[in-house]
mmCIF file of C-alpha atoms in Angstrom:
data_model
loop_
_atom_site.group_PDB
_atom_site.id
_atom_site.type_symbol
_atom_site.label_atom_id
_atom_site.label_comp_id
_atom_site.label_asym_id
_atom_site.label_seq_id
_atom_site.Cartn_x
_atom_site.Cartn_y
_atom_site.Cartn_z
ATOM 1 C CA UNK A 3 9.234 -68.677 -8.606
ATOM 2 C CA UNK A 4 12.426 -68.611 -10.744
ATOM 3 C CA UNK A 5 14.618 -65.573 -9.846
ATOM 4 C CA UNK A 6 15.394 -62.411 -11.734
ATOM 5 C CA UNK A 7 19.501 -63.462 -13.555
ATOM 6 C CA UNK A 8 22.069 -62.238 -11.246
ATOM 7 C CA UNK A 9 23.078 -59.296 -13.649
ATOM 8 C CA UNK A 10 20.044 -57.530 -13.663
ATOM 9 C CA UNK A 11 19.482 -57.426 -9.922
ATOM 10 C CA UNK A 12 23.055 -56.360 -9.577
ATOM 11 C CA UNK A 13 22.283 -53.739 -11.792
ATOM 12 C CA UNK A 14 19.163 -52.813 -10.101
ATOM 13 C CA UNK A 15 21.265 -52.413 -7.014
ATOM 14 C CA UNK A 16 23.330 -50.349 -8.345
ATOM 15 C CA UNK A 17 20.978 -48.237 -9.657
ATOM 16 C CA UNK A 18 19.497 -47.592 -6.392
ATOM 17 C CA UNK A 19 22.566 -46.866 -4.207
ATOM 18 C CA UNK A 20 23.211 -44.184 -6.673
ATOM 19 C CA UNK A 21 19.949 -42.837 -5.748
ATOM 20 C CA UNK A 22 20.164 -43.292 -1.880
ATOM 21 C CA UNK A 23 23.895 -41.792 -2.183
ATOM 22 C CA UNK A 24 22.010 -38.648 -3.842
ATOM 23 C CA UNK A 25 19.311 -38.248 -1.422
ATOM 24 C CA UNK A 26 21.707 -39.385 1.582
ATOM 25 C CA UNK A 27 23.476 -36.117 0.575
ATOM 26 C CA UNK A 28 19.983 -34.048 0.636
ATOM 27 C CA UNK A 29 19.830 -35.174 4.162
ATOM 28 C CA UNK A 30 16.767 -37.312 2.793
ATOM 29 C CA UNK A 31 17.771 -40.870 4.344
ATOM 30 C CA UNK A 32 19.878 -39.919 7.061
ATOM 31 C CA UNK A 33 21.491 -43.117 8.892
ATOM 32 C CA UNK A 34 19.780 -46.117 7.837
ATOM 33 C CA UNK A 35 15.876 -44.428 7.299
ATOM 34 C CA UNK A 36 14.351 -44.476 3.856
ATOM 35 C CA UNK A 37 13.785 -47.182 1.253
ATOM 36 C CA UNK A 38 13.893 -47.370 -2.608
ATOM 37 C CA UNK A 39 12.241 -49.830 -4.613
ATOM 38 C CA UNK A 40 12.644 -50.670 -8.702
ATOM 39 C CA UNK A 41 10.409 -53.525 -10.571
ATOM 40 C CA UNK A 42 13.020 -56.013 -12.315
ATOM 41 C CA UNK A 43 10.224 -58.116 -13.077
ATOM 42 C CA UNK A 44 6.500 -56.986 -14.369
ATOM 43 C CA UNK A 45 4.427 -60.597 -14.307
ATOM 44 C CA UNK A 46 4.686 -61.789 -11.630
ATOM 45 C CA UNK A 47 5.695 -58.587 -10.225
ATOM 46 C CA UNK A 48 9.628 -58.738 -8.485
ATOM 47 C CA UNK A 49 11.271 -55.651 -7.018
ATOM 48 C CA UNK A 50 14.307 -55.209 -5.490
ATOM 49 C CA UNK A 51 14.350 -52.586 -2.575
ATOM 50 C CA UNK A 52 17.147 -51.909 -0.652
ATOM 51 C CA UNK A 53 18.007 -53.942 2.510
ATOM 52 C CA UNK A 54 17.000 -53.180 6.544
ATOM 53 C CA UNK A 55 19.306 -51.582 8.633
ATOM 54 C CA UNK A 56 22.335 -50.231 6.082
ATOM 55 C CA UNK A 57 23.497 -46.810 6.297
ATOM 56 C CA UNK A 58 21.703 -45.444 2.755
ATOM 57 C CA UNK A 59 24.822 -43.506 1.861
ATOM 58 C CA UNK A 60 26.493 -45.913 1.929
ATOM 59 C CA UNK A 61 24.677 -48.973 -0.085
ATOM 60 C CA UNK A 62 26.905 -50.892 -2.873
ATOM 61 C CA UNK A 63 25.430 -53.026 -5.767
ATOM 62 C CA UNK A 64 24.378 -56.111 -3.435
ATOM 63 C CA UNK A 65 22.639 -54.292 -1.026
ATOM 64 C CA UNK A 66 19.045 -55.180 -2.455
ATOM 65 C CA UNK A 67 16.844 -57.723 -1.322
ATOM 66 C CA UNK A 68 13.879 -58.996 -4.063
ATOM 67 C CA UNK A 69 10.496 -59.185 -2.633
ATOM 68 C CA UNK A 70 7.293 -60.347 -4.398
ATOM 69 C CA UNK A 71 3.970 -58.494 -4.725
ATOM 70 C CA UNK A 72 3.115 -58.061 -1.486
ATOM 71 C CA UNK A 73 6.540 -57.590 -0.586
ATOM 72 C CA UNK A 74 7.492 -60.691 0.996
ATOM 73 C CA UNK A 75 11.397 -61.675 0.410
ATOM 74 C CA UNK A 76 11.816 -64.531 -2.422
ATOM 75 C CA UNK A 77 15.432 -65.285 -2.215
ATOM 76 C CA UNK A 78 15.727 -68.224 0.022
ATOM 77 C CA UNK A 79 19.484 -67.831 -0.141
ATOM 78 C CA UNK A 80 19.084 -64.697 1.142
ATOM 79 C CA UNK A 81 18.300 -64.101 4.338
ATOM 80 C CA UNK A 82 18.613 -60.410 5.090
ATOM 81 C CA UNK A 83 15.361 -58.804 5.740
ATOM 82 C CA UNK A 84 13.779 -56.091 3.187
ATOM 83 C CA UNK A 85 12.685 -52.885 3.958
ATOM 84 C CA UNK A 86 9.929 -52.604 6.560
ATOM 85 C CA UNK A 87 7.990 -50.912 4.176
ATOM 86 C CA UNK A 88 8.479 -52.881 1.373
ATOM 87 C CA UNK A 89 4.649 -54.252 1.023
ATOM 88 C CA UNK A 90 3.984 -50.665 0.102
ATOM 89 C CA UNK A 91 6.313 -50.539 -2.524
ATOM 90 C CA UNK A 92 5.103 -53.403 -3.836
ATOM 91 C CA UNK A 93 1.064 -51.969 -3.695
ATOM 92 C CA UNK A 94 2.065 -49.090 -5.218
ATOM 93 C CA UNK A 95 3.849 -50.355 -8.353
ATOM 94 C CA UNK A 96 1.041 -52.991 -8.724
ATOM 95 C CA UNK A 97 -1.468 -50.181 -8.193
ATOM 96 C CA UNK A 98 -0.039 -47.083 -10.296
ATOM 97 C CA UNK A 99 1.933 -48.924 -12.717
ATOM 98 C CA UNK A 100 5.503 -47.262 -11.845
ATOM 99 C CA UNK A 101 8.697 -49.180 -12.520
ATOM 100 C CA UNK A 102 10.355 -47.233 -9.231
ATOM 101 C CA UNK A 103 9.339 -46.295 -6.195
ATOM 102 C CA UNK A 104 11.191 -44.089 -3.583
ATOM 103 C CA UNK A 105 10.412 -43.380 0.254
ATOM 104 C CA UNK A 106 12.481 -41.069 1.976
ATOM 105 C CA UNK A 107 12.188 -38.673 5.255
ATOM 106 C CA UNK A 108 12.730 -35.361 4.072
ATOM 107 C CA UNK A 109 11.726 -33.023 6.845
ATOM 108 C CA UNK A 110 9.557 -30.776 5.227
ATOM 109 C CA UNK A 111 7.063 -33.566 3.647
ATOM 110 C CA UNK A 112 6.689 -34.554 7.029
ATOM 111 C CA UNK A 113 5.886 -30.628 8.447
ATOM 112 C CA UNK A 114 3.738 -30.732 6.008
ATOM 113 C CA UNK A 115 1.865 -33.882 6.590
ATOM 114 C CA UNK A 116 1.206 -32.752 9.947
ATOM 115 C CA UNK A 117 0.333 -28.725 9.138
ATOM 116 C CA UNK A 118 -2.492 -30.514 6.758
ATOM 117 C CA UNK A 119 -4.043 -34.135 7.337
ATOM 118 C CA UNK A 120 -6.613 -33.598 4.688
ATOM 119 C CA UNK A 121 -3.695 -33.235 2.005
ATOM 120 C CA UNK A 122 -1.249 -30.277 0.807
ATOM 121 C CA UNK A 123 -3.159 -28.283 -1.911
ATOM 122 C CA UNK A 124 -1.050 -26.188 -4.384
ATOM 123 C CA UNK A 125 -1.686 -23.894 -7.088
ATOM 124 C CA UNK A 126 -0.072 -21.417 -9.547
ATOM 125 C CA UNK A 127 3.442 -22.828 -9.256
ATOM 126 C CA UNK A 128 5.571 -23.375 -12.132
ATOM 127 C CA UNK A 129 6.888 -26.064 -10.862
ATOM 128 C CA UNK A 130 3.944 -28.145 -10.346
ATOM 129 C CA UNK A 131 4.487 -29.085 -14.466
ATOM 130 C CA UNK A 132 7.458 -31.546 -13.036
ATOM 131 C CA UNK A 133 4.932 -33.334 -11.672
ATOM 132 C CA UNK A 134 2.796 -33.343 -14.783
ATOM 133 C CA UNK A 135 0.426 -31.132 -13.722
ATOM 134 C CA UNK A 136 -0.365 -27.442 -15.173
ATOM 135 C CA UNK A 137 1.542 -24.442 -13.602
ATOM 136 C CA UNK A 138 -1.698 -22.531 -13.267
ATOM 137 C CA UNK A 139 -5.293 -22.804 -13.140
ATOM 138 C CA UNK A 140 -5.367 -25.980 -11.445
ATOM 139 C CA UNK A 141 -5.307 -26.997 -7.406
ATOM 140 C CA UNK A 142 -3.227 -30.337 -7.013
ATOM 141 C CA UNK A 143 -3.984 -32.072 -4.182
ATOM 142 C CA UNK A 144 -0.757 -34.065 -2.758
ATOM 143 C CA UNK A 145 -2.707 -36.691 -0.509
ATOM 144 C CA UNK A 146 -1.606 -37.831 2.928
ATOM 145 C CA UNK A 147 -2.308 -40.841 4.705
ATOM 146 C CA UNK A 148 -2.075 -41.756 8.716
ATOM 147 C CA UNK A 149 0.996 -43.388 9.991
ATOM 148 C CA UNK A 150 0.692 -47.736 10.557
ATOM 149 C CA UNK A 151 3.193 -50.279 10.991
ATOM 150 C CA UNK A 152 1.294 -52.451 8.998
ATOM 151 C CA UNK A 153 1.989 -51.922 5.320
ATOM 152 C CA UNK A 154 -2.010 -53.704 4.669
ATOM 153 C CA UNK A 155 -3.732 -50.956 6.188
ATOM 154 C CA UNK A 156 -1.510 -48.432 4.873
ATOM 155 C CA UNK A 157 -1.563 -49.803 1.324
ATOM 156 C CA UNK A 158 -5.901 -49.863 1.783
ATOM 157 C CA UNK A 159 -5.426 -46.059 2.897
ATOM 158 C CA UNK A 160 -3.344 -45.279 -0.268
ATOM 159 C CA UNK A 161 -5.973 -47.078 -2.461
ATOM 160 C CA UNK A 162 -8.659 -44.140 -0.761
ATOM 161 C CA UNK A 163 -6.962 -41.344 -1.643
ATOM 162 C CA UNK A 164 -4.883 -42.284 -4.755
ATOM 163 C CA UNK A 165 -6.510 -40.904 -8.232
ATOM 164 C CA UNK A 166 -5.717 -42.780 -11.130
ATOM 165 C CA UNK A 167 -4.832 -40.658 -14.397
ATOM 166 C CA UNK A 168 -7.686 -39.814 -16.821
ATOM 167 C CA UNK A 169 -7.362 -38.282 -19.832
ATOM 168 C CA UNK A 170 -8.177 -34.689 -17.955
ATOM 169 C CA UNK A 171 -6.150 -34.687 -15.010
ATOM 170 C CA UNK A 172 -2.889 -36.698 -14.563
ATOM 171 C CA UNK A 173 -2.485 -38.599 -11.725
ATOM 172 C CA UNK A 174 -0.306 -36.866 -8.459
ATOM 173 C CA UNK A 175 3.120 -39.419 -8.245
ATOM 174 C CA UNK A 176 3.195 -38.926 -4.568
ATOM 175 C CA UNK A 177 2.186 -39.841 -1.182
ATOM 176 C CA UNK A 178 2.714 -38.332 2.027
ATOM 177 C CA UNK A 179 2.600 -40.309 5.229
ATOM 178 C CA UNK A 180 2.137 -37.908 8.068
ATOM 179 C CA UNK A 181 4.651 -38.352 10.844
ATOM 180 C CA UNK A 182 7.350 -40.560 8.364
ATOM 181 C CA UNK A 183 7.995 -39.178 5.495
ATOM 182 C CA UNK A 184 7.183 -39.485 1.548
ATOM 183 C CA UNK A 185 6.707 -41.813 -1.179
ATOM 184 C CA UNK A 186 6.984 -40.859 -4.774
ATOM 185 C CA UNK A 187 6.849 -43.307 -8.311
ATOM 186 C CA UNK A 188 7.406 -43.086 -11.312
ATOM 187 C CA UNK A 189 7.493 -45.462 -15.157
ATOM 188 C CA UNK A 190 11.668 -45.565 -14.920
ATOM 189 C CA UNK A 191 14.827 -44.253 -11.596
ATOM 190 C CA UNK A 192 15.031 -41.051 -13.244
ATOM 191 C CA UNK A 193 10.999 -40.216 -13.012
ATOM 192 C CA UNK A 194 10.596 -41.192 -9.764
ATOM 193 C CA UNK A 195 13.309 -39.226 -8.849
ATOM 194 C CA UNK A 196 11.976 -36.229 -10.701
ATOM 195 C CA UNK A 197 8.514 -36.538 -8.944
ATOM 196 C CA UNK A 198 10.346 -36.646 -5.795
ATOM 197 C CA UNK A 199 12.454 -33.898 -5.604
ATOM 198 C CA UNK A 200 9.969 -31.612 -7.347
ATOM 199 C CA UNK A 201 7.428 -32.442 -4.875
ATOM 200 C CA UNK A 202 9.582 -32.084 -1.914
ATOM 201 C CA UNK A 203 10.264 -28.910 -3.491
ATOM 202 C CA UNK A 204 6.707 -27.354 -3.763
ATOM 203 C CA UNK A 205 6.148 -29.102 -0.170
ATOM 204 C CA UNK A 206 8.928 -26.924 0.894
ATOM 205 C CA UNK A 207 7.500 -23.628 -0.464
ATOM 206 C CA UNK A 208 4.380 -24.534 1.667
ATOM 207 C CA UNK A 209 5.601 -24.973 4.666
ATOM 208 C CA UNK A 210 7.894 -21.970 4.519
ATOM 209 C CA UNK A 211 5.127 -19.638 3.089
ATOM 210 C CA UNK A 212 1.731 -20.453 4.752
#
């Protein structure tokens, strides 16, 4: 496989210590939990997600690692180790579409991934049009899946509760994985981050009001 140039993973990088410096300060990825994925390369599908073990506030431009489809590293000069996690990245932006995919541990995704198994269901909330979705009139369903240390299983889970979009109903640009934390994607950095703070946000008004 020839590698994505230099530049554009470099830019990629920096892209996504921007983000983990912004959700770092949340109190989203604190020490070195979390992950963020972007796609530098559609076909064959490339990411780069951010390295194992780094503190995510404080990632620079080279702390990305590029992984292939199923998430496997593809830099042979390289040999820090992606993201535990990355395999799942890579399902989902083969699977949705997105261009970036984010996984962090905020706290209340996970309360609420353990107050409801079967999925959070909200409704009448203005917010929910960040997500896509109509502010009333409509239940969305934000799905959750078990906890597994092998990204396989979890990526066949996903595939069972993840809706594609139809021309009705959009699809929900988030995942919750009870007992870790949340995924959310998105077509570019700034929708992913969108779906993810807005969902953390109505996940949030759940916990604190049911």
């Amino acid at each position: 496989m020839t590698l994505p140039a230099p530049e554009r993973v470099r830019a990629a990088g920096a892209a996504l210590a921007a983000e983990a410096s912004r959700f770092s300060g949340y109190g989203w990825m604190r020490g070195t939990s979390g992950n963020l994925s972007v796609v530098v390369e559609r076909d064959p599908l490339v990411l780069a997600v951010t390295a194992s073990g780094l503190d995510k506030s404080e990632l620079t431009d080279r702390d990305v690692v590029l992984i292939d489809g199923v998430g496997a590293a593809i830099d042979p000069s390289d040999t820090r180790p992606p993201s535990a996690e990355a395999g799942l990245h890579a399902h989902i932006a083969a699977r949705t579409g997105a261009n970036a995919v984010f996984h962090v541990h905020a706290f209340d995704a996970v309360v609420a991934g353990h107050r409801w198994p079967g999925g959070v269901e909200i409704r009448d909330m203005e917010m929910l049009k960040g997500i896509g979705h109509r502010a009333h009139d409509e239940t969305v369903t934000i799905p959750v899946i078990r906890n597994h240390q092998d990204m396989t299983v979890e990526a066949a889970w996903f595939d069972e509760v993840y809706r594609p979009a139809t021309a009705e109903i959009p699809e929900v640009p988030a995942l919750i994985v009870a007992s870790h934390g949340i995924y959310a994607w998105g077509t570019d950095i700034a929708a992913a981050r969108r779906h993810l703070e807005i969902t953390e946000w109505l996940l949030r008004f759940a916990v604190a009001t049911r």
